[in-house]
PDB file of C-alpha atoms in Angstrom:
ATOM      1  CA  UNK A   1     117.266 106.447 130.711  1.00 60.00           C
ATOM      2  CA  UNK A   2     120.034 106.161 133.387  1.00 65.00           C
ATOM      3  CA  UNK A   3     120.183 106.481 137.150  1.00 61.00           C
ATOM      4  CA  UNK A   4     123.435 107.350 139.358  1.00 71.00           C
ATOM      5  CA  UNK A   5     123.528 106.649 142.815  1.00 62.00           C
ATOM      6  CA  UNK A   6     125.362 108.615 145.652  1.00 66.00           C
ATOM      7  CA  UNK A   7     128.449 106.436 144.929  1.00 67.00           C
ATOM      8  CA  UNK A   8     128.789 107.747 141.001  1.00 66.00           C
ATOM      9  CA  UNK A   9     127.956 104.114 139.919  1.00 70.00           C
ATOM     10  CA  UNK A  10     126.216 104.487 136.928  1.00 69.00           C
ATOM     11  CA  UNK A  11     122.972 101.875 136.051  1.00 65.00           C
ATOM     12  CA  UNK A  12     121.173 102.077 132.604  1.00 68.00           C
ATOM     13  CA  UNK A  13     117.564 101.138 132.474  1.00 61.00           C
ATOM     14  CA  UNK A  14     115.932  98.415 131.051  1.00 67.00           C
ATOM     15  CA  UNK A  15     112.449  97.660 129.414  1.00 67.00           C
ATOM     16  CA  UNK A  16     112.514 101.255 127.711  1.00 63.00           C
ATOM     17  CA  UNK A  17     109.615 102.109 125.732  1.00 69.00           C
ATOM     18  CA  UNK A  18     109.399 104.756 123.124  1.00 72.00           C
ATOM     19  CA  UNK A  19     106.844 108.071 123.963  1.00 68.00           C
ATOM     20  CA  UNK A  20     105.303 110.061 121.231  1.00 75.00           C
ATOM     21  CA  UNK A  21     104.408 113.214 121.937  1.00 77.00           C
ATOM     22  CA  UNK A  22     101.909 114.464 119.472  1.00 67.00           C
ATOM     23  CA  UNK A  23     100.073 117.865 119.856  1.00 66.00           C
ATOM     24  CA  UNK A  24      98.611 118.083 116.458  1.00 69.00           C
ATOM     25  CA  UNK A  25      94.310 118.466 117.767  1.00 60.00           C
ATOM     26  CA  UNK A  26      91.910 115.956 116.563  1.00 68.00           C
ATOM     27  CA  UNK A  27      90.179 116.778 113.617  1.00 92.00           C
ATOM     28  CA  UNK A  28      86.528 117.792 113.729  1.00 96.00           C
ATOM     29  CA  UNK A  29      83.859 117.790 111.181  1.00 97.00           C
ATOM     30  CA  UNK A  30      80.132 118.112 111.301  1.00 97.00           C
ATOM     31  CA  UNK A  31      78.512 116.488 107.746  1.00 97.00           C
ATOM     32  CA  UNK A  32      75.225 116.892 106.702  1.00 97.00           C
ATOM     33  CA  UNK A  33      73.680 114.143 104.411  1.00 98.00           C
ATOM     34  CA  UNK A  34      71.600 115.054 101.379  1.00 98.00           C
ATOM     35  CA  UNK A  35      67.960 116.143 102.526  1.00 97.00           C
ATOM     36  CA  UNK A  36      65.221 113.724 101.430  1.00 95.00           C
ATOM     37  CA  UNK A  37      68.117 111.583  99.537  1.00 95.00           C
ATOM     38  CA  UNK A  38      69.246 113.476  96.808  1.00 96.00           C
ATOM     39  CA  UNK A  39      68.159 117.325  97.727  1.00 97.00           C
ATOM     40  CA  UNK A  40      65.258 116.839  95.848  1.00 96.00           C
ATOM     41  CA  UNK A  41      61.916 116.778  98.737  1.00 97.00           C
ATOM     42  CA  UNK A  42      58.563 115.728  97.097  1.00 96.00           C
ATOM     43  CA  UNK A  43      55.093 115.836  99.114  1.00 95.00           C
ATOM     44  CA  UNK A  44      55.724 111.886 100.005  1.00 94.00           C
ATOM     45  CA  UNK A  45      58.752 112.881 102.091  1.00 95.00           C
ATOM     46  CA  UNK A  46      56.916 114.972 103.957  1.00 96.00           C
ATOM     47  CA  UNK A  47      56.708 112.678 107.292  1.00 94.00           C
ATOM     48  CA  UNK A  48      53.927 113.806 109.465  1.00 95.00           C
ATOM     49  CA  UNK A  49      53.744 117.151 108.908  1.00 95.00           C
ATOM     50  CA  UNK A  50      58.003 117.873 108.633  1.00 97.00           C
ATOM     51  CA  UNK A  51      61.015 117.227 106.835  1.00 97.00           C
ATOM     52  CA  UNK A  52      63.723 115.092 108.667  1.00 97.00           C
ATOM     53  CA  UNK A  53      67.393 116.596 108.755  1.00 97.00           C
ATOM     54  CA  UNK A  54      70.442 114.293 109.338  1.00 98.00           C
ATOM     55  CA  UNK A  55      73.855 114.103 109.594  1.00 98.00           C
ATOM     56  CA  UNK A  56      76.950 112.963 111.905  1.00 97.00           C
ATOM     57  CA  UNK A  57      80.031 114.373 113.401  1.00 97.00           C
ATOM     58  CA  UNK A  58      83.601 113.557 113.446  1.00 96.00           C
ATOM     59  CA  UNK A  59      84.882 113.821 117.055  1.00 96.00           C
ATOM     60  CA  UNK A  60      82.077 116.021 118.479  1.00 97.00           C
ATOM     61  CA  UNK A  61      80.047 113.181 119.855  1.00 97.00           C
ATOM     62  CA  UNK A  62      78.049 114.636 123.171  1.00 97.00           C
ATOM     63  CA  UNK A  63      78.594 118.103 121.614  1.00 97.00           C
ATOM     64  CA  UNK A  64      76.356 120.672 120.620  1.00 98.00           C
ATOM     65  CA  UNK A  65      75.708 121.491 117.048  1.00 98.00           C
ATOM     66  CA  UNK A  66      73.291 124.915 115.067  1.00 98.00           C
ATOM     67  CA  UNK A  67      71.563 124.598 112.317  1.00 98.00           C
ATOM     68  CA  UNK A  68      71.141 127.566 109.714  1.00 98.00           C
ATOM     69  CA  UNK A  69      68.694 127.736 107.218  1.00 98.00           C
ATOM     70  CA  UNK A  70      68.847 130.314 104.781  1.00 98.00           C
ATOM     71  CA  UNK A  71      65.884 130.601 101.654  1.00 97.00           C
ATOM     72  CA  UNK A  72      67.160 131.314  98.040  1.00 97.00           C
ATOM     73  CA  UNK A  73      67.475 134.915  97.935  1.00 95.00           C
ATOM     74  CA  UNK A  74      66.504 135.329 101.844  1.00 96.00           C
ATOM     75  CA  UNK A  75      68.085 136.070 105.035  1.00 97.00           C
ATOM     76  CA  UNK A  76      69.746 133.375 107.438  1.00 97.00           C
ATOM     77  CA  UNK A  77      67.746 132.044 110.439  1.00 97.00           C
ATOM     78  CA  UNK A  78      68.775 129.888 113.010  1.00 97.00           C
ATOM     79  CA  UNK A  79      66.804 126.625 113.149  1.00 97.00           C
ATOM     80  CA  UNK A  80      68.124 125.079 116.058  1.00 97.00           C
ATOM     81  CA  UNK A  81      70.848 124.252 118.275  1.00 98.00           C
ATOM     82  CA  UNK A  82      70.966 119.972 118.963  1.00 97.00           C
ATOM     83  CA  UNK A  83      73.407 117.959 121.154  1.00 98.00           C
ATOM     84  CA  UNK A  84      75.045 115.047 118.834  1.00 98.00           C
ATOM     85  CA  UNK A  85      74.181 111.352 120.006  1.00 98.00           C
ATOM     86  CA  UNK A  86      76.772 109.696 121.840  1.00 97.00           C
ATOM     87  CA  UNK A  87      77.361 107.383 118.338  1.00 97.00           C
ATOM     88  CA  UNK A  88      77.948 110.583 116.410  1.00 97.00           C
ATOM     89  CA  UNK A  89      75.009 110.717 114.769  1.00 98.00           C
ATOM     90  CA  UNK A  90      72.499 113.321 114.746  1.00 98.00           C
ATOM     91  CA  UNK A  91      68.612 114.655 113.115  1.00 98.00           C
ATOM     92  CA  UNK A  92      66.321 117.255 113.476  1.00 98.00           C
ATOM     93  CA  UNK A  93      62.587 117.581 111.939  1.00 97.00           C
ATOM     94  CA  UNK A  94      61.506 120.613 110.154  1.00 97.00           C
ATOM     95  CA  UNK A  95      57.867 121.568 110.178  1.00 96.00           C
ATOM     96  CA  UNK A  96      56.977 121.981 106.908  1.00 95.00           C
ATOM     97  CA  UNK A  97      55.376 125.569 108.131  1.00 94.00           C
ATOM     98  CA  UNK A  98      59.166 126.268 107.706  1.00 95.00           C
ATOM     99  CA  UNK A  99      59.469 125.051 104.812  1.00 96.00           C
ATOM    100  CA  UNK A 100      56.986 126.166 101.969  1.00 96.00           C
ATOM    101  CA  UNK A 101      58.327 125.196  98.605  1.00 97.00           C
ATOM    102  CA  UNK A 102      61.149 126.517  97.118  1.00 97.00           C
ATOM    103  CA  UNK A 103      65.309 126.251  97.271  1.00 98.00           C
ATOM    104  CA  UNK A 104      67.143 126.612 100.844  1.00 98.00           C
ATOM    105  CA  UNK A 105      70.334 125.791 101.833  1.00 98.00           C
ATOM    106  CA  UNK A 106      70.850 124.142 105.127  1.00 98.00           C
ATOM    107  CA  UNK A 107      74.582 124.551 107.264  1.00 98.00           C
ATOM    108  CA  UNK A 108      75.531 122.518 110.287  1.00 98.00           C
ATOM    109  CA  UNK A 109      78.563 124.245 112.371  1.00 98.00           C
ATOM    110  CA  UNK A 110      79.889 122.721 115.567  1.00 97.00           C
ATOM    111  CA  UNK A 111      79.412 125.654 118.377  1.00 97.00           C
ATOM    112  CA  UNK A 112      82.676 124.068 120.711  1.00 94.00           C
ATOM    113  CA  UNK A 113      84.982 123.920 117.979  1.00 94.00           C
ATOM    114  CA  UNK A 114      84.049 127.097 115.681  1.00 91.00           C
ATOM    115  CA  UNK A 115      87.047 125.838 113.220  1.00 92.00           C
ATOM    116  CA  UNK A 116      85.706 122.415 112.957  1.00 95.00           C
ATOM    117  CA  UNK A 117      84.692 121.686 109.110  1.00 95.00           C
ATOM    118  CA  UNK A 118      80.750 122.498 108.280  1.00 97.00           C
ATOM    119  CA  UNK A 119      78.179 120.530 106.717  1.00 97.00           C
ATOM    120  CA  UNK A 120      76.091 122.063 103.860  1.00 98.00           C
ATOM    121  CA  UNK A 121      73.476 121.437 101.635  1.00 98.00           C
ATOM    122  CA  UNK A 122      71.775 123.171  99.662  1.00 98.00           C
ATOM    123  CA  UNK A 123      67.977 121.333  98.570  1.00 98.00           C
ATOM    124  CA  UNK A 124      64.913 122.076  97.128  1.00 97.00           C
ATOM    125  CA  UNK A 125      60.932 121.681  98.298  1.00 97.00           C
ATOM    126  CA  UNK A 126      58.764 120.817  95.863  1.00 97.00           C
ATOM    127  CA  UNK A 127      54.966 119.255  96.837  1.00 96.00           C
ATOM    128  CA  UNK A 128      53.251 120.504  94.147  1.00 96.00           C
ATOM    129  CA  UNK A 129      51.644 117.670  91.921  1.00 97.00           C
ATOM    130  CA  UNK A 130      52.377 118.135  87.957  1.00 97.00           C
ATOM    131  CA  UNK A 131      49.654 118.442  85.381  1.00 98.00           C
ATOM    132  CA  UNK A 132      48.868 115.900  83.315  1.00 98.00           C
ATOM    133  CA  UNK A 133      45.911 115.425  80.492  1.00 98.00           C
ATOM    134  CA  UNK A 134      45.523 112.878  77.529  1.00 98.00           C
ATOM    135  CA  UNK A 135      43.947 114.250  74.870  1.00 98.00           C
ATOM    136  CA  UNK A 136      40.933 112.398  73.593  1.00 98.00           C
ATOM    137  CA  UNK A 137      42.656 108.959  71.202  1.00 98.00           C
ATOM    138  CA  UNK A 138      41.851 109.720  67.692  1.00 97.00           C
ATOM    139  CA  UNK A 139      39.805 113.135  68.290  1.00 97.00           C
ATOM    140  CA  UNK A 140      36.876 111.215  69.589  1.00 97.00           C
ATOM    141  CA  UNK A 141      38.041 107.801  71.847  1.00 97.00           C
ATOM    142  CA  UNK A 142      36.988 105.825  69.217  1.00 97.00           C
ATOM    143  CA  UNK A 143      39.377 103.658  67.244  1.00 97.00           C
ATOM    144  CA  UNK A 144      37.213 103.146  63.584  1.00 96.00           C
ATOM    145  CA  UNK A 145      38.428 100.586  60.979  1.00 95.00           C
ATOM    146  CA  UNK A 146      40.179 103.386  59.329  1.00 96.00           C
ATOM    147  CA  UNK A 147      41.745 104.358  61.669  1.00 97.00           C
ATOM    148  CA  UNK A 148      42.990 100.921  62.719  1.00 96.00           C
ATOM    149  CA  UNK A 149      44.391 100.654  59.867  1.00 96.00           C
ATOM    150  CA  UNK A 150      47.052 103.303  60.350  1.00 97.00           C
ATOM    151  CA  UNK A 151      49.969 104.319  63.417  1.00 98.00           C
ATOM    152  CA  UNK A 152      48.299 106.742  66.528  1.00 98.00           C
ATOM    153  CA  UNK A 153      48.983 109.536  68.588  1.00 98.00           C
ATOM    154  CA  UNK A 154      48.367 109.918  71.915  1.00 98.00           C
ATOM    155  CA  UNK A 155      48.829 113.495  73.208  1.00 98.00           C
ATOM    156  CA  UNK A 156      48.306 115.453  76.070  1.00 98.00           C
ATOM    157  CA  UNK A 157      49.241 118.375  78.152  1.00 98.00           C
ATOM    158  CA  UNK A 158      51.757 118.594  81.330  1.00 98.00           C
ATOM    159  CA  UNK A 159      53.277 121.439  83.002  1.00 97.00           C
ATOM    160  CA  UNK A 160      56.582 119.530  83.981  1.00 96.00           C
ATOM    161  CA  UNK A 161      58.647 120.560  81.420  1.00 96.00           C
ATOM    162  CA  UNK A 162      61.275 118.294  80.195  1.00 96.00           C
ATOM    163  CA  UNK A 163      59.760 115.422  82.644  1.00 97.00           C
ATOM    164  CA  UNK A 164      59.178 112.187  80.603  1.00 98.00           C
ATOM    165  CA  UNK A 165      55.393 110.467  80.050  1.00 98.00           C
ATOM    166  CA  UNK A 166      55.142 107.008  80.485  1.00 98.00           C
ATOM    167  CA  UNK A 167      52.031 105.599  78.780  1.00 98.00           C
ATOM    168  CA  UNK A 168      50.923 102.208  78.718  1.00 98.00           C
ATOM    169  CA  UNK A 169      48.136 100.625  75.788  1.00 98.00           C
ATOM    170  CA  UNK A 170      47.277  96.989  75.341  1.00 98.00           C
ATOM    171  CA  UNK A 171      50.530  95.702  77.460  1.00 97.00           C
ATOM    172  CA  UNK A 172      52.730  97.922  75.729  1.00 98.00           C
ATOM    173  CA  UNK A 173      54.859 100.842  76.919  1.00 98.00           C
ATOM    174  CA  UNK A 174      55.521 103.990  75.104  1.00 98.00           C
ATOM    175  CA  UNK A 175      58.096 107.333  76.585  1.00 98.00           C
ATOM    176  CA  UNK A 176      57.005 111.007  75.352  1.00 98.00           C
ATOM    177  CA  UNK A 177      58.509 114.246  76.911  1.00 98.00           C
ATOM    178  CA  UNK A 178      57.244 117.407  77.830  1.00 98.00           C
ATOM    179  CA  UNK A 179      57.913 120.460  75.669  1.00 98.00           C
ATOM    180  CA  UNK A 180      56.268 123.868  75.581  1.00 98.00           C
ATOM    181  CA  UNK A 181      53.804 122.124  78.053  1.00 98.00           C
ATOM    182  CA  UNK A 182      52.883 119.367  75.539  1.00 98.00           C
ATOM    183  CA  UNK A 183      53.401 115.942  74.813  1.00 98.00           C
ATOM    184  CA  UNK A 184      53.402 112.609  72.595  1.00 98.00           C
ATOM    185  CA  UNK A 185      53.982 109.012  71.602  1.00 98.00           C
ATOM    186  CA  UNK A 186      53.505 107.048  68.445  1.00 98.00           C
ATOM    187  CA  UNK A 187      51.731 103.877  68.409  1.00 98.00           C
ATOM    188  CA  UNK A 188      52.574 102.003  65.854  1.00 98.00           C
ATOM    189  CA  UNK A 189      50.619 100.634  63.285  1.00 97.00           C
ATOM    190  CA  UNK A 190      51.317  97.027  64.491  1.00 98.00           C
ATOM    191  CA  UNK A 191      49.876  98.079  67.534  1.00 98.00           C
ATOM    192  CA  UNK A 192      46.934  99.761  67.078  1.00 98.00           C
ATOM    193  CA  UNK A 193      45.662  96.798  64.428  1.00 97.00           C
ATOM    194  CA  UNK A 194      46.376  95.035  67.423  1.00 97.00           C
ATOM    195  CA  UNK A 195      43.535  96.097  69.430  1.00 97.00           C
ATOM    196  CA  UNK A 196      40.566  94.131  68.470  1.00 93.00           C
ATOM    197  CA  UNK A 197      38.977  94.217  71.236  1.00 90.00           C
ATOM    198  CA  UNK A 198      35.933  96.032  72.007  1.00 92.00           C
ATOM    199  CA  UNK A 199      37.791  98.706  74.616  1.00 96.00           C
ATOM    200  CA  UNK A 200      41.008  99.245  76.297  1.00 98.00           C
ATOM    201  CA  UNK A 201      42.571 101.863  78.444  1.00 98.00           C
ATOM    202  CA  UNK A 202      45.252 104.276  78.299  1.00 98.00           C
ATOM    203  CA  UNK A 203      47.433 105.164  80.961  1.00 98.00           C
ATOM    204  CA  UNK A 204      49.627 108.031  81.432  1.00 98.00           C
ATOM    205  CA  UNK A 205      52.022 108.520  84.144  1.00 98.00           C
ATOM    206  CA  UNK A 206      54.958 111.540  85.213  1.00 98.00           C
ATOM    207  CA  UNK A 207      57.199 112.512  87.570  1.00 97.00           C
ATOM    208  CA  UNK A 208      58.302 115.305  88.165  1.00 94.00           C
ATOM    209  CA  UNK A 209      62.127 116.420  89.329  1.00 91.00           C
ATOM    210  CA  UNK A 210      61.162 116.092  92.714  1.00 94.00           C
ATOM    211  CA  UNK A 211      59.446 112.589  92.189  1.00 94.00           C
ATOM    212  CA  UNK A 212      55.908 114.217  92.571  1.00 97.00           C
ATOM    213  CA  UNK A 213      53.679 111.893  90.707  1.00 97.00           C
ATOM    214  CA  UNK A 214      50.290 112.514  88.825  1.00 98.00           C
ATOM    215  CA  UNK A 215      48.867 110.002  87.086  1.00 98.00           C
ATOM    216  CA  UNK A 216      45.903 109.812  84.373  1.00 98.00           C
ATOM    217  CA  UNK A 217      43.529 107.029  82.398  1.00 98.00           C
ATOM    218  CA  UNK A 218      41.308 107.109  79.527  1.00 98.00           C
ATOM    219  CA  UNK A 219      38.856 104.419  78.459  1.00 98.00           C
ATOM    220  CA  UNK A 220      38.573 103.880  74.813  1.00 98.00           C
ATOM    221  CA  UNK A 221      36.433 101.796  72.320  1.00 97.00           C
ATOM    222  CA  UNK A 222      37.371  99.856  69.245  1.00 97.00           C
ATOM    223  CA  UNK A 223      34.411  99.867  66.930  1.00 95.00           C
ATOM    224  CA  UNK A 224      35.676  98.686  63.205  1.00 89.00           C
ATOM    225  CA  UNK A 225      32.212  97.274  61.894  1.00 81.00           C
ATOM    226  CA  UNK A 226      30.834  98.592  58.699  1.00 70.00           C
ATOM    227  CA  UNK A 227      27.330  99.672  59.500  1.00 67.00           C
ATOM    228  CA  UNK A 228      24.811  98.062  58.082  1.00 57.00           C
ATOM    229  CA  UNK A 229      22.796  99.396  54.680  1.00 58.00           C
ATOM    230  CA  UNK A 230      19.578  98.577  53.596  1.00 62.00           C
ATOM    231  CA  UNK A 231      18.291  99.548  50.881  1.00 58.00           C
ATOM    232  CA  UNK A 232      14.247  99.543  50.264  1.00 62.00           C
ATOM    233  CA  UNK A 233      12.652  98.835  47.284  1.00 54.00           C
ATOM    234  CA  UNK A 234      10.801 102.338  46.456  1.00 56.00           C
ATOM    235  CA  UNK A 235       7.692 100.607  44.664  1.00 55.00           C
ATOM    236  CA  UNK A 236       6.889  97.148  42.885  1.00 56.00           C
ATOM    237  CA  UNK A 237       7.542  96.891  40.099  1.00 60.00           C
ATOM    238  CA  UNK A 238      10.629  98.906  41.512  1.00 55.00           C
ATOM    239  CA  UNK A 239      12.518 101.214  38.709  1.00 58.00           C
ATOM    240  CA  UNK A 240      15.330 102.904  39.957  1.00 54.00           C
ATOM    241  CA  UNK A 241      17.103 105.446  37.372  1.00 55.00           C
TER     242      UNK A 241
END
């Protein structure tokens, strides 16, 4: 920078500082995090009656932001229209109403900046309980000296396929998985000569992929006496031939 005054004398100035002139536009984003966690929204995280959204913003703080839900197979609708917090941050509760189970996905656009970057998600509702039996232990609940004498099965019926079975017995843990609606774990011999007890109970417990849980008992005996014979004598002198 340099100033001339009305006499031509040149004077250069001093103290210059650079200037950047820079008219690239912030970047803007809108992210959504994962609904429930990890997409996956079981009847626990169902919060008084609603499912929480959330998310934050890059550079849109104090701006408004839509919400579009659209069902698997469905028709967008639009769920809402929010200002972000002044932090960036942002969340918005569902009523479950508009939510029954199935798979949705969920997109967050910025309405000031149209070309900002969108949030989406796409998640499934699942509140339904699975089904879970155990089979009666040894066909009756009733462990017999025979029957001690040899490895178990413990069986039952589910209707989350694929989901695993954790059953407990006498401190021990066993893992079966579902398949064609069935299930089953070995106890091994060891084990069941183990239980000398008079009764013990089985537990069985699964969770489905949406962290639904169901989970069952059943109370059985150990009974390994050998009854008791007696034989009369059928006259005196007794003859027996």
């Amino acid at each position: 920078v340099e100033g001339i005054d009305r006499a031509g004398n040149v004077g250069a100035a001093t103290n210059v500082t650079s200037l950047t002139i820079d008219l690239t536009p912030p970047d803007y984003a809108v992210i959504l995090d994962q609904v429930g966690g990890d997409n996956f929204v079981n009847a626990s995280e169902v919060i008084n009656g609603a499912v929480t959204i959330t998310g934050h913003t890059l550079n849109l703080a104090g701006q408004e932001i839509t919400l579009t839900l659209t069902p698997d197979g469905g028709t967008a609708v639009l769920l809402t229209t929010l200002t972000v917090g002044t932090d960036g941050t942002w969340s918005y509760s569902v009523p479950q109403a508009q939510l029954p189970d199935g798979t949705y996905t969920l997109l967050a656009q910025s309405v000031s900046q149209p070309t900002a970057t969108a949030g989406s998600q796409t998640f499934t509702i699942d509140t339904i309980t699975p089904t879970l039996t155990i089979n009666p232990f040894t066909g009756d609940s009733t462990l017999n000296a025979d029957e001690q004498a040899t490895a178990q099965l413990i069986t039952g019926t589910s209707d989350a396929e694929g989901s695993t079975v954790v059953v407990t017995l006498n401190g021990n843990t066993y893992f079966g998985q579902v398949s064609g609606g069935n299930w089953s774990v070995q106890v091994p011999q060891a084990d069941v000569a183990a239980l000398n007890g008079s009764s013990y109970t089985i537990q069985a417990v699964i969770r489905d992929a949406a962290g639904n849980q169901n989970t069952q008992t059943q109370d059985i005996t150990v009974d390994t006496a050998s009854p008791l014979l007696q034989v009369d004598a059928l006259s005196v002198p007794a003859v027996l031939n």
